Amino acid sequence: MILDRRTLLAGISLAVAGLSMSAAAADPDSMMRGSNEEVPVKPGVVYALGDKRDGGFNEGAVHALEFFRNETGEAYLEAELQSVDGFAAAADGLIQQGANLIIAVGFYYADAVKTCAAAHPETRFVLIDGVAEGPNIRSIVFREQEGAYLVGVLAALASKSGTIGFVGAADIPLMQKFANGYAAGARATRPEITTLVDYIGTDAAAFRDRDRAGQVAQGLIGRGADVLFAVAGEANIGVFQAAREAETLAIGVDGNQNGLVPGTILTSMLKRVDIAVLRSLDDMRAGTWKAGLVTLGVREHAVGWAVDDNNRPLVTPEMEEAVETARRAIADGSITVPDPTAH
């Protein structure tokens, strides 16, 4: 569920201050001018591949758009795709219907966003989870390794076998941030712990392959892993089912997935797409929208972990305190979780 507006915007204000220097120094035409009057906003969203009500990444965007619509009366347009190749046609269709802000949910749209933004210079584009350069593009990325570190702490404390697992969609830099952060948090908690890593596929289709995800999960469970961190979009369901059948634990991602399989899901690593989307909508309406790069993490309340009635029986007070101690340390800089993709 989306945070109330005061909490949400308090967190995101720090992220806006983190706009890259390249954005601040961008050509004046790359940003909308502030004014005393609100700017009309008609957002159009192209969801990540899979169901928009996925309980995770897409649903975060939906929550933000619905919140914005209910608060402002501004309707939104949307497109669900079966493949990345459909992005250009979908974006063009949304723009023809009047959208002046296109939100692309998924790193694999980066090239298409860059091309479409160049073809529609008067339209603003927001790319969630990836980077595309252009004077009318805002790229929003997350420090996923920080949230993964937190759930790694919890996994290490919950594991009885001393072996935990990671199931990613594909072996790409984004997934490596999750995998490395998860292993780092576990290792900091139990130095002797083993973290097994495996991937479902090699491209965007892996995010929807529930059957293959279940097979990968079964393989890791067979090697002794009793807590599996699933980072695979819609395919997470396959991991959760495998964990339930084997009576082991799983960890969700993006949205709060604790309620999907109560008693099996230890926690969910939250990746607050709702925060990212709502801030862009608000900036557009206020006339303060800027192109450039925004990075969000623990300090901005944009990544974290979920504890609720669904997983409370699995999380002892001592476990919760250990994770919260780590969260505070990351937020104040006492712990720095390395980004394996940084150059």
mmCIF file of C-alpha atoms in Angstrom, residues 142-324:
data_model
loop_
_atom_site.group_PDB
_atom_site.id
_atom_site.type_symbol
_atom_site.label_atom_id
_atom_site.label_comp_id
_atom_site.label_asym_id
_atom_site.label_seq_id
_atom_site.Cartn_x
_atom_site.Cartn_y
_atom_site.Cartn_z
ATOM 1 C CA PHE A 142 17.553 2.435 -7.100
ATOM 2 C CA ARG A 143 20.344 1.321 -4.799
ATOM 3 C CA GLU A 144 18.904 -2.193 -4.738
ATOM 4 C CA GLN A 145 21.981 -3.562 -3.008
ATOM 5 C CA GLU A 146 20.956 -1.694 0.159
ATOM 6 C CA GLY A 147 17.534 -3.301 0.397
ATOM 7 C CA ALA A 148 18.995 -6.672 -0.552
ATOM 8 C CA TYR A 149 21.512 -6.331 2.280
ATOM 9 C CA LEU A 150 18.633 -5.966 4.753
ATOM 10 C CA VAL A 151 16.805 -9.085 3.609
ATOM 11 C CA GLY A 152 20.149 -10.899 3.554
ATOM 12 C CA VAL A 153 20.503 -10.154 7.265
ATOM 13 C CA LEU A 154 17.062 -11.635 7.874
ATOM 14 C CA ALA A 155 17.692 -14.670 5.664
ATOM 15 C CA ALA A 156 20.883 -15.504 7.537
ATOM 16 C CA LEU A 157 19.090 -15.357 10.859
ATOM 17 C CA ALA A 158 16.169 -17.462 9.604
ATOM 18 C CA SER A 159 18.233 -20.154 7.873
ATOM 19 C CA LYS A 160 18.580 -23.453 9.666
ATOM 20 C CA SER A 161 20.808 -25.112 7.075
ATOM 21 C CA GLY A 162 23.387 -22.335 6.828
ATOM 22 C CA THR A 163 22.735 -22.117 3.082
ATOM 23 C CA ILE A 164 20.500 -19.544 1.416
ATOM 24 C CA GLY A 165 19.652 -18.963 -2.240
ATOM 25 C CA PHE A 166 19.060 -16.207 -4.771
ATOM 26 C CA VAL A 167 16.832 -16.664 -7.846
ATOM 27 C CA GLY A 168 17.243 -13.838 -10.348
ATOM 28 C CA ALA A 169 15.569 -13.348 -13.696
ATOM 29 C CA ALA A 170 18.792 -13.043 -15.717
ATOM 30 C CA ASP A 171 22.508 -12.562 -15.064
ATOM 31 C CA ILE A 172 22.611 -8.830 -15.754
ATOM 32 C CA PRO A 173 24.113 -5.903 -13.784
ATOM 33 C CA LEU A 174 20.785 -5.047 -12.125
ATOM 34 C CA MET A 175 20.410 -8.573 -10.757
ATOM 35 C CA GLN A 176 24.008 -8.555 -9.588
ATOM 36 C CA LYS A 177 23.216 -5.589 -7.338
ATOM 37 C CA PHE A 178 20.500 -7.640 -5.643
ATOM 38 C CA ALA A 179 22.578 -10.817 -5.421
ATOM 39 C CA ASN A 180 25.708 -9.119 -4.077
ATOM 40 C CA GLY A 181 23.822 -7.052 -1.514
ATOM 41 C CA TYR A 182 21.919 -10.112 -0.319
ATOM 42 C CA ALA A 183 25.091 -12.136 0.119
ATOM 43 C CA ALA A 184 26.831 -9.223 1.857
ATOM 44 C CA GLY A 185 24.058 -8.788 4.414
ATOM 45 C CA ALA A 186 23.970 -12.512 5.118
ATOM 46 C CA ARG A 187 27.754 -12.746 5.418
ATOM 47 C CA ALA A 188 27.910 -9.764 7.799
ATOM 48 C CA THR A 189 25.405 -11.559 10.014
ATOM 49 C CA ARG A 190 26.759 -15.121 9.753
ATOM 50 C CA PRO A 191 30.266 -15.169 8.252
ATOM 51 C CA GLU A 192 30.126 -18.917 7.610
ATOM 52 C CA ILE A 193 26.880 -18.831 5.603
ATOM 53 C CA THR A 194 26.742 -19.991 1.974
ATOM 54 C CA THR A 195 24.757 -18.066 -0.640
ATOM 55 C CA LEU A 196 23.837 -19.937 -3.830
ATOM 56 C CA VAL A 197 22.940 -17.894 -6.921
ATOM 57 C CA ASP A 198 21.106 -18.991 -10.061
ATOM 58 C CA TYR A 199 19.134 -17.357 -12.872
ATOM 59 C CA ILE A 200 15.969 -18.200 -14.790
ATOM 60 C CA GLY A 201 16.847 -17.054 -18.309
ATOM 61 C CA THR A 202 18.786 -14.601 -20.412
ATOM 62 C CA ASP A 203 16.306 -11.910 -21.457
ATOM 63 C CA ALA A 204 13.156 -10.039 -20.447
ATOM 64 C CA ALA A 205 11.005 -13.137 -20.989
ATOM 65 C CA ALA A 206 12.562 -14.624 -17.836
ATOM 66 C CA PHE A 207 10.535 -12.213 -15.715
ATOM 67 C CA ARG A 208 7.378 -14.099 -16.729
ATOM 68 C CA ASP A 209 8.599 -17.713 -16.762
ATOM 69 C CA ARG A 210 7.025 -19.142 -13.621
ATOM 70 C CA ASP A 211 7.707 -22.758 -14.560
ATOM 71 C CA ARG A 212 11.417 -22.231 -15.087
ATOM 72 C CA ALA A 213 11.573 -20.138 -11.904
ATOM 73 C CA GLY A 214 10.122 -23.055 -9.973
ATOM 74 C CA GLN A 215 12.691 -25.414 -11.467
ATOM 75 C CA VAL A 216 15.572 -23.112 -10.527
ATOM 76 C CA ALA A 217 14.196 -22.798 -7.009
ATOM 77 C CA GLN A 218 13.896 -26.569 -6.664
ATOM 78 C CA GLY A 219 17.506 -26.913 -7.769
ATOM 79 C CA LEU A 220 18.727 -24.537 -5.078
ATOM 80 C CA ILE A 221 16.572 -26.190 -2.437
ATOM 81 C CA GLY A 222 18.060 -29.528 -3.484
ATOM 82 C CA ARG A 223 21.510 -28.073 -2.802
ATOM 83 C CA GLY A 224 20.511 -27.131 0.745
ATOM 84 C CA ALA A 225 19.139 -23.603 0.472
ATOM 85 C CA ASP A 226 16.252 -23.073 2.882
ATOM 86 C CA VAL A 227 15.622 -19.344 2.246
ATOM 87 C CA LEU A 228 15.251 -18.148 -1.369
ATOM 88 C CA PHE A 229 15.308 -14.479 -2.403
ATOM 89 C CA ALA A 230 13.256 -14.215 -5.601
ATOM 90 C CA VAL A 231 13.963 -11.252 -7.901
ATOM 91 C CA ALA A 232 12.097 -12.158 -11.055
ATOM 92 C CA GLY A 233 8.921 -10.125 -11.419
ATOM 93 C CA GLU A 234 5.894 -12.257 -12.245
ATOM 94 C CA ALA A 235 8.088 -15.387 -12.195
ATOM 95 C CA ASN A 236 8.459 -14.957 -8.419
ATOM 96 C CA ILE A 237 5.244 -16.962 -8.117
ATOM 97 C CA GLY A 238 7.097 -20.047 -9.321
ATOM 98 C CA VAL A 239 9.732 -19.598 -6.612
ATOM 99 C CA PHE A 240 7.094 -19.118 -3.918
ATOM 100 C CA GLN A 241 5.256 -22.270 -4.966
ATOM 101 C CA ALA A 242 8.459 -24.299 -4.914
ATOM 102 C CA ALA A 243 9.332 -22.990 -1.459
ATOM 103 C CA ARG A 244 5.879 -23.788 -0.125
ATOM 104 C CA GLU A 245 5.989 -27.347 -1.473
ATOM 105 C CA ALA A 246 9.428 -27.893 0.058
ATOM 106 C CA GLU A 247 8.400 -26.222 3.340
ATOM 107 C CA THR A 248 11.229 -23.712 3.044
ATOM 108 C CA LEU A 249 11.110 -19.918 3.049
ATOM 109 C CA ALA A 250 11.113 -17.341 0.273
ATOM 110 C CA ILE A 251 11.611 -13.580 0.061
ATOM 111 C CA GLY A 252 9.616 -11.363 -2.289
ATOM 112 C CA VAL A 253 10.652 -8.159 -4.010
ATOM 113 C CA ASP A 254 9.462 -4.741 -5.227
ATOM 114 C CA GLY A 255 6.036 -4.610 -3.530
ATOM 115 C CA ASN A 256 4.950 -6.241 -0.305
ATOM 116 C CA GLN A 257 4.402 -9.845 -1.412
ATOM 117 C CA ASN A 258 4.138 -11.266 2.102
ATOM 118 C CA GLY A 259 0.452 -12.042 1.682
ATOM 119 C CA LEU A 260 0.822 -14.101 -1.491
ATOM 120 C CA VAL A 261 1.877 -17.216 0.395
ATOM 121 C CA PRO A 262 1.600 -16.474 4.141
ATOM 122 C CA GLY A 263 3.827 -18.681 6.233
ATOM 123 C CA THR A 264 6.257 -19.187 3.345
ATOM 124 C CA ILE A 265 7.346 -15.634 2.547
ATOM 125 C CA LEU A 266 9.805 -14.483 5.201
ATOM 126 C CA THR A 267 9.686 -10.859 4.034
ATOM 127 C CA SER A 268 9.707 -8.743 0.894
ATOM 128 C CA MET A 269 12.390 -6.314 -0.191
ATOM 129 C CA LEU A 270 10.507 -3.132 -0.973
ATOM 130 C CA LYS A 271 11.469 -1.124 -4.018
ATOM 131 C CA ARG A 272 9.247 1.924 -3.971
ATOM 132 C CA VAL A 273 8.226 2.473 -7.557
ATOM 133 C CA ASP A 274 5.222 4.388 -6.205
ATOM 134 C CA ILE A 275 7.534 7.015 -4.717
ATOM 135 C CA ALA A 276 9.446 7.408 -7.967
ATOM 136 C CA VAL A 277 6.324 7.718 -10.112
ATOM 137 C CA LEU A 278 4.380 10.035 -7.823
ATOM 138 C CA ARG A 279 7.290 12.445 -7.494
ATOM 139 C CA SER A 280 7.549 12.744 -11.257
ATOM 140 C CA LEU A 281 3.819 13.355 -11.536
ATOM 141 C CA ASP A 282 3.933 16.011 -8.834
ATOM 142 C CA ASP A 283 6.940 17.718 -10.386
ATOM 143 C CA MET A 284 5.230 17.793 -13.762
ATOM 144 C CA ARG A 285 2.103 19.347 -12.290
ATOM 145 C CA ALA A 286 4.120 21.895 -10.310
ATOM 146 C CA GLY A 287 6.165 22.894 -13.352
ATOM 147 C CA THR A 288 9.428 21.832 -11.705
ATOM 148 C CA TRP A 289 10.093 18.667 -13.663
ATOM 149 C CA LYS A 290 13.750 18.147 -14.638
ATOM 150 C CA ALA A 291 15.503 15.727 -16.887
ATOM 151 C CA GLY A 292 18.470 13.791 -15.535
ATOM 152 C CA LEU A 293 19.350 10.955 -13.192
ATOM 153 C CA VAL A 294 17.742 10.298 -9.794
ATOM 154 C CA THR A 295 19.084 7.599 -7.462
ATOM 155 C CA LEU A 296 16.976 6.272 -4.563
ATOM 156 C CA GLY A 297 17.901 4.043 -1.644
ATOM 157 C CA VAL A 298 17.431 3.409 2.063
ATOM 158 C CA ARG A 299 18.107 7.011 3.046
ATOM 159 C CA GLU A 300 15.269 8.200 0.812
ATOM 160 C CA HIS A 301 12.907 5.499 2.164
ATOM 161 C CA ALA A 302 12.741 4.074 -1.368
ATOM 162 C CA VAL A 303 14.109 0.601 -0.568
ATOM 163 C CA GLY A 304 13.506 -1.398 2.578
ATOM 164 C CA TRP A 305 11.798 -4.501 3.899
ATOM 165 C CA ALA A 306 8.255 -5.449 4.910
ATOM 166 C CA VAL A 307 6.922 -6.858 8.148
ATOM 167 C CA ASP A 308 3.179 -7.268 8.681
ATOM 168 C CA ASP A 309 0.617 -9.733 9.995
ATOM 169 C CA ASN A 310 1.427 -12.180 7.188
ATOM 170 C CA ASN A 311 5.060 -12.715 8.141
ATOM 171 C CA ARG A 312 5.103 -11.605 11.769
ATOM 172 C CA PRO A 313 5.127 -15.225 13.068
ATOM 173 C CA LEU A 314 8.349 -15.814 11.096
ATOM 174 C CA VAL A 315 10.216 -12.741 12.388
ATOM 175 C CA THR A 316 11.285 -12.670 16.014
ATOM 176 C CA PRO A 317 11.865 -9.361 17.829
ATOM 177 C CA GLU A 318 15.591 -10.103 17.787
ATOM 178 C CA MET A 319 15.549 -10.631 14.033
ATOM 179 C CA GLU A 320 13.609 -7.430 13.463
ATOM 180 C CA GLU A 321 16.011 -5.449 15.619
ATOM 181 C CA ALA A 322 19.001 -6.817 13.712
ATOM 182 C CA VAL A 323 17.511 -5.722 10.381
ATOM 183 C CA GLU A 324 16.496 -2.326 11.720
#
